[in-house]
Amino acid sequence: MALYGQVLGHGFVALDDTLYVTACAEVREGLTWKGFLWAWGNFDAGNYHPLTWLSYMADVTVFGIEPGWMAFENVLIHGVNGWLVWRVLEALGCSRAGALMGAMAFVVHPLNVESVAWISQRKTVLAAAFGLAALLVYLTRVRRNEYPVNWQVVAFFAASLLAKPWFVVLPVLMLVLDVTCFGRLDGGAGPRGLQGIRVLATRMLPLLWEKVLLGVALIGAVAVALLSQKSVGAVMGLQQASALLRLENAAVSVVSYMADFFVPNALSVFYPLPTDYAGARVAGSALLLLLLTGVAWVGRQRFPEVTSGIVWFGLFLLPVIGLVQVGGQARADRYMYLPMIGLIWIAVRVGERALVRGGVGVRQALVVIAVVWLGLGGVVAQRQVMYWKNSFLLSVHSMKAVGPVPLLVSLLGGAYLEGGDSGLALPLFESLARRKNPDLGHVVAYARALHGVGRLREAIDVCRQVVKHDAGNYYAHAYLSVWLLEAGEAVQAAEHDEKMREIGPSHGQVPFGAEPGTAK
């Protein structure tokens, strides 16, 4: 509570919160039958996650459109996830005290702040809650020698996919744990060659068959996820990000994730995807990953938890590492919410082994290191939560880490616009509008800033240029309908008003959550 209680005083941020809450009519109405049906039948925001939509609607029904309480619900779910991590680590062989330390690391880690303090990441914490619950039931039943995949496992797994299809790797993780941690494939040394492969397949078949329902759900979730991302153009083609660049970024990002796990520093809401990487950096990252792969393989018998933890880390990164590039980011803090559990598991088990085998000095040193690391992590996380109070703080902090990239410049400009500081927003959006092939949302925001400083005619001209390039731009027509009337051109204003109503607003055309009548 001391760490995340401050979110009760937070507002919305102009990154996806408009899409999910403030500009979504169905969510703003709360829980309704119409909204319920809508949640199950749309791909808005580039995702299929009906349970996430319904959770937002429930928030509005209970609290109204109140960002502090919406963020605090994320905090509560994160707390539940911390408890689930504790139980899962225990089920994976960690001591009660070690599992508790691991859960504490998960709860306070600065990398997780983005998933918790950002209202739009409800899907991440909610999917994690259901997915971890499915895994916990599975592990509990395996340890009791019961048939592991019962209706609870299937139901929790399906619910996780309906909140966010990130736990698609769960059946594979279960299979890995079956082999490395629980010895469910053991049957003594088998024959070599083709006969050995047949024997192995025979032993594997029951493990695969028990997960068949999970596999069906997995295939459906992957197909729906790709369709939903492509429906809004979020999946980059090879002309935007080459296969080589994606592989390079994947290697570098994995190493960056590990570095940020141990020493979280210069965190940002957005890390831009570069056009290329230095060869030495890519080679070094690739060598380190090969080394980790070798460690996982060589130590699979003697240190199965290390092998399994590395596999956990890699599996949960796989859907979000950028091999199928979604958006223009190189990586994201929120993508570590689940992978870090694998690293925590490794740290706990290695620490426990060292405590048992080491002397008094080693034990004292490990305790001090753990306490200091958790304490410093909590301090950094508390400060990181503060930056999520509003778009201004978030954009300024993030630009200190990655520089004035367009997304962050637009976020800062939008914060100035919503605060009535059009003069400060104007140069920011002018720089974005004058870029080659500018984002039309930035151009519309530039027009808003021009209008805000009293340059009405220029604002009108800019919006007219927008509708020439995109005749279906709802907000360009909307602003023109207001500003032309202000300029005394009632007939043309009426034409744009009619066009605006014909088009209707969409989730993809909301500039910083502002309606035309409130433009500043």
Coordinates of C-alpha atoms in Angstrom, one line a residue:
M1 CA 0.0 0.0 0.0
A2 CA 2.9 2.4 0.8
L3 CA 4.3 1.7 -2.7
Y4 CA 1.1 1.9 -4.8
G5 CA -1.4 3.8 -2.7
Q6 CA -0.5 7.0 -4.5
V7 CA -2.3 5.9 -7.6
L8 CA -5.6 6.9 -5.9
G9 CA -4.5 10.5 -6.8
H10 CA -3.5 9.7 -10.4
G11 CA -5.3 10.8 -13.5
F12 CA -5.6 9.2 -16.9
V13 CA -2.6 9.3 -19.3
A14 CA -3.0 10.0 -23.0
L15 CA -1.5 6.7 -24.0
D16 CA -4.3 4.1 -24.6
D17 CA -6.4 5.3 -21.6
T18 CA -8.5 7.2 -24.2
L19 CA -9.0 4.0 -26.2
Y20 CA -9.9 1.9 -23.2
V21 CA -11.9 4.3 -21.1
T22 CA -12.4 8.0 -21.7
A23 CA -13.3 7.9 -25.4
C24 CA -14.9 4.5 -25.4
A25 CA -18.7 5.0 -25.3
E26 CA -19.4 1.4 -24.4
V27 CA -17.1 1.5 -21.3
R28 CA -18.4 5.0 -20.3
E29 CA -21.9 3.5 -20.0
G30 CA -20.8 0.9 -17.5
L31 CA -22.1 -2.6 -17.5
T32 CA -25.0 -2.9 -19.9
W33 CA -26.4 -5.7 -22.0
K34 CA -25.3 -3.8 -25.1
G35 CA -21.8 -3.3 -23.8
F36 CA -21.6 -7.0 -22.8
L37 CA -22.3 -8.1 -26.4
W38 CA -20.0 -5.4 -27.7
A39 CA -17.1 -6.7 -25.5
W40 CA -17.4 -10.2 -27.0
G41 CA -17.6 -9.1 -30.6
N42 CA -15.0 -6.5 -31.4
F43 CA -11.2 -6.1 -32.0
D44 CA -11.0 -2.4 -30.8
A45 CA -7.6 -1.3 -29.6
G46 CA -6.0 -4.1 -31.7
N47 CA -6.8 -6.9 -29.2
Y48 CA -9.4 -9.4 -28.4
H49 CA -9.9 -9.2 -24.7
P50 CA -13.5 -9.2 -23.7
L51 CA -12.9 -9.8 -20.0
T52 CA -10.7 -6.7 -19.9
W53 CA -13.4 -4.6 -21.4
L54 CA -16.0 -6.0 -19.0
S55 CA -13.7 -5.2 -16.0
Y56 CA -13.5 -1.6 -17.1
M57 CA -17.3 -1.5 -17.5
A58 CA -17.7 -2.9 -14.0
D59 CA -15.3 -0.1 -12.7
V60 CA -17.5 2.6 -14.2
T61 CA -20.6 1.0 -12.8
V62 CA -19.2 0.9 -9.3
F63 CA -16.9 4.0 -9.2
G64 CA -17.8 6.1 -12.2
I65 CA -15.1 7.3 -14.6
E66 CA -12.6 7.7 -11.8
P67 CA -8.9 7.0 -12.8
G68 CA -7.6 6.7 -9.2
W69 CA -9.9 3.8 -8.4
M70 CA -9.4 2.2 -11.8
A71 CA -5.6 2.2 -11.2
F72 CA -6.1 1.0 -7.6
E73 CA -8.0 -2.1 -9.0
N74 CA -4.9 -2.9 -11.0
V75 CA -3.0 -2.6 -7.7
L76 CA -5.4 -5.1 -6.0
I77 CA -5.0 -7.6 -8.8
H78 CA -1.2 -7.1 -8.7
G79 CA -1.4 -8.0 -5.0
V80 CA -3.3 -11.2 -5.8
N81 CA -0.7 -12.0 -8.4
G82 CA 2.0 -11.6 -5.8
W83 CA 0.2 -14.1 -3.6
L84 CA -0.1 -16.5 -6.6
V85 CA 3.6 -16.1 -7.3
W86 CA 4.3 -17.1 -3.7
R87 CA 2.2 -20.2 -4.0
V88 CA 3.6 -21.1 -7.4
L89 CA 7.2 -20.8 -6.2
E90 CA 6.4 -23.0 -3.3
A91 CA 4.8 -25.6 -5.6
L92 CA 8.0 -25.5 -7.7
G93 CA 10.1 -26.5 -4.7
C94 CA 11.1 -23.2 -3.1
S95 CA 11.0 -23.0 0.7
R96 CA 8.2 -20.9 2.2
A97 CA 10.6 -18.1 3.2
G98 CA 12.3 -18.2 -0.2
A99 CA 9.0 -18.2 -2.1
L100 CA 7.9 -15.2 0.0
M101 CA 11.1 -13.3 -0.8
G102 CA 10.5 -14.1 -4.5
A103 CA 6.9 -12.9 -4.3
M104 CA 8.1 -9.6 -2.6
A105 CA 10.6 -9.1 -5.4
F106 CA 7.8 -9.5 -7.9
V107 CA 5.5 -7.1 -6.1
V108 CA 8.0 -4.3 -5.7
H109 CA 10.0 -4.6 -8.8
P110 CA 10.2 -1.3 -10.7
L111 CA 9.7 -3.0 -14.1
N112 CA 6.2 -4.0 -13.0
V113 CA 5.1 -0.4 -12.3
E114 CA 4.1 0.1 -15.9
S115 CA 1.8 -2.9 -15.8
V116 CA 0.2 -1.8 -12.5
A117 CA 0.0 2.0 -12.5
W118 CA -1.1 2.2 -16.1
I119 CA -4.9 1.8 -16.3
S120 CA -4.6 0.5 -19.9
Q121 CA -2.5 -2.5 -18.7
R122 CA -5.5 -4.0 -16.8
K123 CA -5.2 -6.7 -19.5
T124 CA -1.7 -7.7 -18.3
V125 CA -2.4 -8.0 -14.6
L126 CA -5.8 -9.7 -15.2
A127 CA -4.4 -12.2 -17.7
A128 CA -1.6 -13.0 -15.2
A129 CA -4.0 -13.6 -12.4
F130 CA -6.0 -16.2 -14.3
G131 CA -2.9 -17.7 -15.9
L132 CA -1.0 -18.1 -12.6
A133 CA -4.2 -19.6 -11.1
A134 CA -4.3 -22.2 -13.8
L135 CA -0.6 -23.0 -13.3
L136 CA -1.0 -23.3 -9.5
V137 CA -3.9 -25.7 -9.8
Y138 CA -1.9 -27.8 -12.3
L139 CA 1.2 -27.9 -10.1
T140 CA -0.9 -28.8 -7.0
R141 CA -2.6 -31.7 -8.8
V142 CA 0.8 -32.9 -10.2
R143 CA 2.3 -33.0 -6.7
R144 CA -0.7 -34.9 -5.4
N145 CA -0.4 -37.4 -8.3
E146 CA -3.9 -36.4 -9.6
Y147 CA -4.9 -36.0 -13.2
P148 CA -3.4 -32.6 -13.7
V149 CA -5.7 -30.9 -16.3
N150 CA -9.1 -30.6 -14.7
W151 CA -11.9 -28.2 -15.5
Q152 CA -10.4 -25.5 -13.2
V153 CA -7.1 -25.5 -15.2
V154 CA -9.0 -25.2 -18.5
A155 CA -11.4 -22.5 -17.2
F156 CA -8.6 -20.3 -15.7
F157 CA -6.5 -20.8 -18.9
A158 CA -9.4 -19.7 -21.1
A159 CA -10.1 -16.7 -18.9
S160 CA -6.5 -15.7 -19.1
L161 CA -6.6 -15.8 -22.9
L162 CA -9.8 -13.7 -22.9
A163 CA -8.1 -11.1 -20.8
K164 CA -5.0 -11.0 -22.9
P165 CA -3.6 -13.8 -25.0
W166 CA -0.2 -13.9 -23.3
F167 CA -0.4 -17.2 -21.5
V168 CA -0.6 -19.1 -24.8
V169 CA 2.8 -20.6 -23.9
L170 CA 1.4 -22.2 -20.7
P171 CA 0.9 -25.7 -22.2
V172 CA 4.5 -25.7 -23.3
L173 CA 5.7 -24.5 -19.9
M174 CA 3.7 -27.3 -18.2
L175 CA 5.3 -29.9 -20.5
V176 CA 8.8 -28.5 -19.6
L177 CA 8.0 -28.6 -15.9
D178 CA 6.7 -32.2 -16.3
V179 CA 10.0 -33.3 -17.7
T180 CA 12.6 -31.1 -15.8
C181 CA 11.0 -30.7 -12.3
F182 CA 8.6 -33.6 -11.8
G183 CA 10.2 -36.4 -13.8
R184 CA 6.9 -37.4 -15.4
L185 CA 8.8 -38.6 -18.5
D186 CA 11.2 -40.9 -16.6
G187 CA 11.2 -44.5 -17.6
G188 CA 14.8 -45.5 -17.4
A189 CA 17.3 -45.4 -20.2
G190 CA 15.7 -46.3 -23.5
P191 CA 17.1 -47.7 -26.7
R192 CA 19.0 -45.5 -29.2
G193 CA 18.2 -44.5 -32.7
L194 CA 14.8 -44.7 -34.3
Q195 CA 13.6 -47.1 -31.7
G196 CA 14.5 -44.6 -29.0
I197 CA 12.5 -41.9 -30.7
R198 CA 9.5 -44.2 -30.8
V199 CA 9.9 -45.0 -27.1
L200 CA 10.2 -41.3 -26.3
A201 CA 7.1 -40.5 -28.3
T202 CA 5.2 -43.2 -26.5
R203 CA 6.1 -41.7 -23.1
M204 CA 5.3 -38.2 -24.3
L205 CA 1.9 -39.1 -25.7
P206 CA 0.0 -39.1 -22.3
L207 CA 1.5 -35.8 -21.3
L208 CA 0.5 -34.3 -24.6
W209 CA -3.0 -35.8 -24.6
E210 CA -3.9 -34.4 -21.1
K211 CA -3.2 -30.9 -22.5
V212 CA -5.2 -31.3 -25.7
L213 CA -8.0 -28.9 -24.6
L214 CA -5.4 -26.3 -23.7
G215 CA -3.8 -26.7 -27.1
V216 CA -7.1 -26.1 -28.9
A217 CA -7.6 -22.9 -26.9
L218 CA -4.0 -21.9 -27.6
I219 CA -4.4 -22.2 -31.4
G220 CA -7.6 -20.2 -31.3
A221 CA -6.1 -17.5 -29.2
V222 CA -3.0 -17.1 -31.5
A223 CA -5.2 -16.8 -34.6
V224 CA -7.5 -14.3 -33.0
A225 CA -4.6 -12.2 -31.6
L226 CA -2.9 -11.9 -35.1
L227 CA -6.2 -11.0 -36.7
S228 CA -7.0 -8.4 -34.1
Q229 CA -3.5 -6.8 -34.5
K230 CA -3.7 -6.8 -38.2
S231 CA -7.2 -5.3 -38.1
V232 CA -5.8 -2.1 -36.8
G233 CA -2.5 -2.3 -38.8
A234 CA -0.4 -2.9 -35.7
V235 CA 1.6 -5.7 -37.1
M236 CA 4.6 -4.4 -39.1
G237 CA 5.5 -5.7 -42.5
L238 CA 9.0 -6.6 -43.6
Q239 CA 9.2 -3.3 -45.4
Q240 CA 8.9 -1.5 -42.0
A241 CA 11.1 -3.8 -39.9
S242 CA 13.2 -6.4 -41.7
A243 CA 13.6 -10.0 -40.5
L244 CA 17.2 -9.3 -39.7
L245 CA 16.4 -6.2 -37.6
R246 CA 13.8 -8.2 -35.7
L247 CA 16.3 -10.9 -34.8
E248 CA 18.9 -8.3 -33.8
N249 CA 16.3 -6.5 -31.7
A250 CA 15.2 -9.7 -30.1
A251 CA 18.7 -10.6 -29.0
V252 CA 19.6 -7.2 -27.7
S253 CA 16.2 -6.8 -26.0
V254 CA 16.5 -10.1 -24.1
V255 CA 19.9 -8.9 -22.7
S256 CA 18.4 -5.5 -21.9
Y257 CA 15.5 -7.1 -20.0
M258 CA 17.9 -9.2 -17.9
A259 CA 20.0 -6.1 -17.1
D260 CA 16.9 -4.1 -16.2
F261 CA 15.8 -6.9 -13.9
F262 CA 18.9 -6.8 -11.8
V263 CA 19.6 -3.1 -12.1
P264 CA 16.5 -1.2 -13.2
N265 CA 17.7 2.1 -14.6
A266 CA 16.5 4.8 -17.1
L267 CA 13.1 3.2 -17.5
S268 CA 10.7 4.6 -20.1
V269 CA 7.2 4.1 -21.2
F270 CA 8.5 3.7 -24.8
Y271 CA 11.8 2.4 -26.2
P272 CA 12.0 3.3 -29.9
L273 CA 13.0 0.6 -32.4
P274 CA 16.2 1.7 -34.0
T275 CA 16.9 1.4 -37.7
D276 CA 19.9 -0.8 -37.0
Y277 CA 22.2 -2.0 -34.1
A278 CA 25.9 -1.9 -33.7
G279 CA 27.4 -5.2 -34.8
A280 CA 29.4 -5.6 -31.5
R281 CA 26.3 -5.2 -29.4
V282 CA 24.3 -7.8 -31.4
A283 CA 27.2 -10.2 -31.3
G284 CA 27.7 -9.8 -27.6
S285 CA 24.0 -10.3 -26.9
A286 CA 23.9 -13.4 -29.1
L287 CA 26.9 -14.9 -27.4
L288 CA 25.4 -14.3 -24.0
L289 CA 22.1 -15.9 -25.1
L290 CA 24.0 -18.9 -26.5
L291 CA 25.9 -19.2 -23.1
L292 CA 22.6 -19.2 -21.2
T293 CA 21.2 -21.8 -23.5
G294 CA 24.2 -24.0 -22.9
V295 CA 23.9 -23.5 -19.2
A296 CA 20.3 -24.5 -19.3
W297 CA 21.1 -27.7 -21.3
V298 CA 24.2 -28.8 -19.4
G299 CA 22.6 -28.2 -16.0
R300 CA 19.2 -29.8 -16.8
Q301 CA 19.9 -32.8 -14.6
R302 CA 21.8 -31.3 -11.7
F303 CA 20.1 -27.9 -11.6
P304 CA 16.6 -28.4 -13.1
E305 CA 15.2 -25.2 -11.5
V306 CA 17.8 -23.1 -13.3
T307 CA 17.0 -24.8 -16.6
S308 CA 13.3 -24.4 -16.1
G309 CA 13.6 -20.8 -14.9
I310 CA 15.5 -19.9 -18.1
V311 CA 12.9 -21.7 -20.2
W312 CA 10.1 -19.8 -18.3
F313 CA 11.9 -16.5 -19.0
G314 CA 12.3 -17.3 -22.7
L315 CA 8.8 -18.7 -23.2
F316 CA 6.9 -15.7 -21.8
L317 CA 9.2 -13.3 -23.8
L318 CA 8.6 -15.2 -27.0
P319 CA 5.1 -13.7 -27.8
V320 CA 6.3 -10.2 -27.2
I321 CA 9.9 -10.1 -28.2
G322 CA 9.2 -8.6 -31.6
L323 CA 9.7 -11.5 -34.0
V324 CA 6.2 -10.6 -35.1
Q325 CA 6.7 -6.9 -34.7
V326 CA 3.7 -5.1 -33.2
G327 CA 4.1 -1.4 -32.9
G328 CA 7.2 0.7 -33.2
Q329 CA 8.8 -0.2 -29.8
A330 CA 12.0 -2.2 -29.3
R331 CA 10.8 -3.5 -26.0
A332 CA 8.6 -2.5 -23.1
D333 CA 8.7 -2.8 -19.3
R334 CA 5.3 -4.4 -19.2
Y335 CA 6.6 -7.3 -21.2
M336 CA 8.7 -8.4 -18.2
Y337 CA 5.7 -8.9 -15.9
L338 CA 5.6 -12.7 -16.5
P339 CA 9.1 -13.5 -17.7
M340 CA 10.7 -12.1 -14.6
I341 CA 9.1 -14.8 -12.5
G342 CA 11.5 -17.3 -14.2
L343 CA 14.5 -15.1 -13.2
I344 CA 13.1 -14.8 -9.6
W345 CA 12.7 -18.5 -9.4
I346 CA 16.3 -19.0 -10.4
A347 CA 17.5 -16.4 -7.9
V348 CA 15.6 -18.0 -5.1
R349 CA 16.7 -21.5 -5.7
V350 CA 20.4 -20.5 -6.2
G351 CA 20.2 -18.5 -3.1
E352 CA 18.7 -21.4 -1.1
R353 CA 21.4 -23.8 -2.3
A354 CA 24.1 -21.2 -1.3
L355 CA 22.5 -20.8 2.1
V356 CA 22.6 -24.5 2.7
R357 CA 26.1 -25.1 1.5
G358 CA 27.8 -21.8 2.3
G359 CA 29.4 -20.8 5.6
V360 CA 28.1 -18.1 8.0
G361 CA 29.7 -15.3 6.0
V362 CA 28.1 -16.4 2.8
R363 CA 24.7 -16.6 4.5
Q364 CA 25.0 -13.2 6.0
A365 CA 26.2 -11.7 2.7
L366 CA 23.2 -13.2 0.8
V367 CA 20.7 -11.9 3.3
V368 CA 22.2 -8.4 3.1
I369 CA 22.2 -8.5 -0.7
A370 CA 18.6 -9.6 -0.8
V371 CA 17.4 -7.0 1.7
V372 CA 19.3 -4.2 0.1
W373 CA 18.1 -5.2 -3.4
L374 CA 14.5 -5.4 -2.3
G375 CA 14.8 -2.1 -0.5
L376 CA 16.4 -0.2 -3.3
G377 CA 13.9 -1.7 -5.7
G378 CA 11.0 -0.5 -3.6
V379 CA 12.4 3.0 -3.5
V380 CA 12.9 3.1 -7.3
A381 CA 9.5 1.6 -7.8
Q382 CA 7.8 4.2 -5.6
R383 CA 9.4 7.0 -7.6
Q384 CA 8.4 5.3 -10.8
V385 CA 4.8 5.1 -9.7
M386 CA 4.8 8.9 -9.2
Y387 CA 5.7 9.4 -12.9
W388 CA 2.4 7.7 -13.9
K389 CA 0.4 10.5 -12.2
N390 CA -0.2 12.3 -15.5
S391 CA 1.0 12.6 -19.1
F392 CA 3.3 15.5 -18.3
L393 CA 5.4 13.7 -15.7
L394 CA 5.5 10.5 -17.7
S395 CA 6.6 12.1 -20.9
V396 CA 9.3 14.3 -19.3
H397 CA 10.7 11.3 -17.3
S398 CA 10.7 9.0 -20.3
M399 CA 12.4 11.6 -22.6
K400 CA 15.3 11.8 -20.1
A401 CA 15.8 8.1 -20.7
V402 CA 15.4 7.7 -24.5
G403 CA 15.3 11.3 -25.8
P404 CA 12.6 13.3 -27.6
V405 CA 11.1 10.6 -29.8
P406 CA 7.9 11.5 -31.6
L407 CA 5.6 9.5 -29.4
L408 CA 6.9 11.1 -26.2
V409 CA 6.9 14.6 -27.8
S410 CA 3.3 14.2 -28.8
L411 CA 2.5 12.9 -25.3
L412 CA 4.1 16.0 -23.8
G413 CA 2.3 18.3 -26.3
G414 CA -1.0 16.7 -25.5
A415 CA -0.4 17.3 -21.8
Y416 CA 0.2 21.0 -22.5
L417 CA -3.0 21.2 -24.7
E418 CA -5.1 19.6 -22.0
G419 CA -3.7 22.0 -19.5
G420 CA -4.5 25.0 -21.6
D421 CA -0.9 25.8 -22.5
S422 CA -1.3 25.9 -26.3
G423 CA 1.7 28.2 -26.6
L424 CA 4.0 25.4 -25.2
A425 CA 2.3 22.7 -27.2
L426 CA 2.6 24.6 -30.5
P427 CA 6.4 24.2 -31.2
L428 CA 6.2 20.5 -30.2
F429 CA 3.4 19.6 -32.6
E430 CA 4.8 21.9 -35.3
S431 CA 8.0 19.9 -35.3
L432 CA 6.0 16.7 -35.6
A433 CA 3.7 18.0 -38.3
R434 CA 6.7 19.1 -40.4
R435 CA 8.2 15.6 -40.4
K436 CA 8.2 13.5 -43.6
N437 CA 5.0 11.5 -43.8
P438 CA 3.7 12.9 -40.4
D439 CA 1.1 11.1 -38.3
L440 CA -2.2 12.9 -39.1
G441 CA -3.1 12.8 -35.4
H442 CA -0.1 15.0 -34.8
V443 CA -1.2 17.3 -37.6
V444 CA -4.7 17.7 -36.1
A445 CA -3.1 18.4 -32.7
Y446 CA -0.9 21.0 -34.4
A447 CA -4.1 22.6 -35.7
R448 CA -5.6 22.6 -32.1
A449 CA -2.5 24.3 -30.8
L450 CA -2.7 27.0 -33.6
H451 CA -6.4 27.6 -32.7
G452 CA -5.4 27.8 -29.0
V453 CA -3.0 30.7 -29.6
G454 CA -5.6 32.6 -31.7
R455 CA -4.4 31.6 -35.2
L456 CA -7.8 30.5 -36.3
R457 CA -7.3 30.7 -40.1
E458 CA -4.1 28.7 -40.0
A459 CA -5.8 26.1 -37.9
I460 CA -8.6 25.8 -40.4
D461 CA -6.1 25.5 -43.3
V462 CA -4.2 22.7 -41.5
C463 CA -7.3 20.7 -40.9
R464 CA -8.3 21.1 -44.5
Q465 CA -5.0 19.6 -45.5
V466 CA -5.7 16.7 -43.3
V467 CA -9.1 15.9 -44.8
K468 CA -7.4 16.1 -48.3
H469 CA -5.1 13.3 -47.3
D470 CA -7.7 11.4 -45.2
A471 CA -11.3 12.2 -46.1
G472 CA -12.5 9.9 -43.2
N473 CA -10.7 11.7 -40.4
Y474 CA -13.4 12.3 -37.9
Y475 CA -11.7 14.8 -35.7
A476 CA -10.4 17.0 -38.6
H477 CA -14.0 17.3 -39.8
A478 CA -15.2 17.9 -36.2
Y479 CA -12.8 20.7 -35.6
L480 CA -13.6 22.3 -39.0
S481 CA -17.3 22.2 -38.2
V482 CA -16.6 24.2 -35.0
W483 CA -13.9 26.6 -36.3
L484 CA -15.5 27.4 -39.6
L485 CA -18.6 28.4 -37.7
E486 CA -16.4 30.6 -35.5
A487 CA -15.0 32.1 -38.7
G488 CA -18.5 32.9 -40.0
E489 CA -18.5 30.3 -42.7
A490 CA -21.7 28.5 -41.6
V491 CA -22.4 26.7 -44.8
Q492 CA -19.0 25.0 -44.9
A493 CA -19.2 24.3 -41.2
A494 CA -22.5 22.5 -41.7
E495 CA -21.0 20.4 -44.5
H496 CA -18.2 19.2 -42.2
D497 CA -20.6 18.6 -39.4
E498 CA -22.6 16.4 -41.6
K499 CA -19.5 14.5 -42.7
M500 CA -18.4 14.1 -39.1
R501 CA -21.7 12.6 -38.2
E502 CA -21.6 10.3 -41.2
I503 CA -18.2 9.0 -40.3
G504 CA -18.7 8.7 -36.5
P505 CA -15.8 8.5 -34.0
S506 CA -13.5 5.5 -33.9
H507 CA -10.9 4.3 -31.4
G508 CA -8.1 5.1 -33.8
Q509 CA -9.0 8.8 -34.2
V510 CA -8.9 10.3 -30.8
P511 CA -6.3 13.0 -30.4
F512 CA -5.4 13.0 -26.7
G513 CA -8.9 12.4 -25.5
A514 CA -10.2 15.9 -26.3
E515 CA -13.5 16.6 -28.0
P516 CA -13.7 19.4 -30.6
G517 CA -15.8 21.7 -28.4
T518 CA -13.2 21.6 -25.6
A519 CA -10.1 22.2 -27.8
K520 CA -7.7 24.7 -26.2

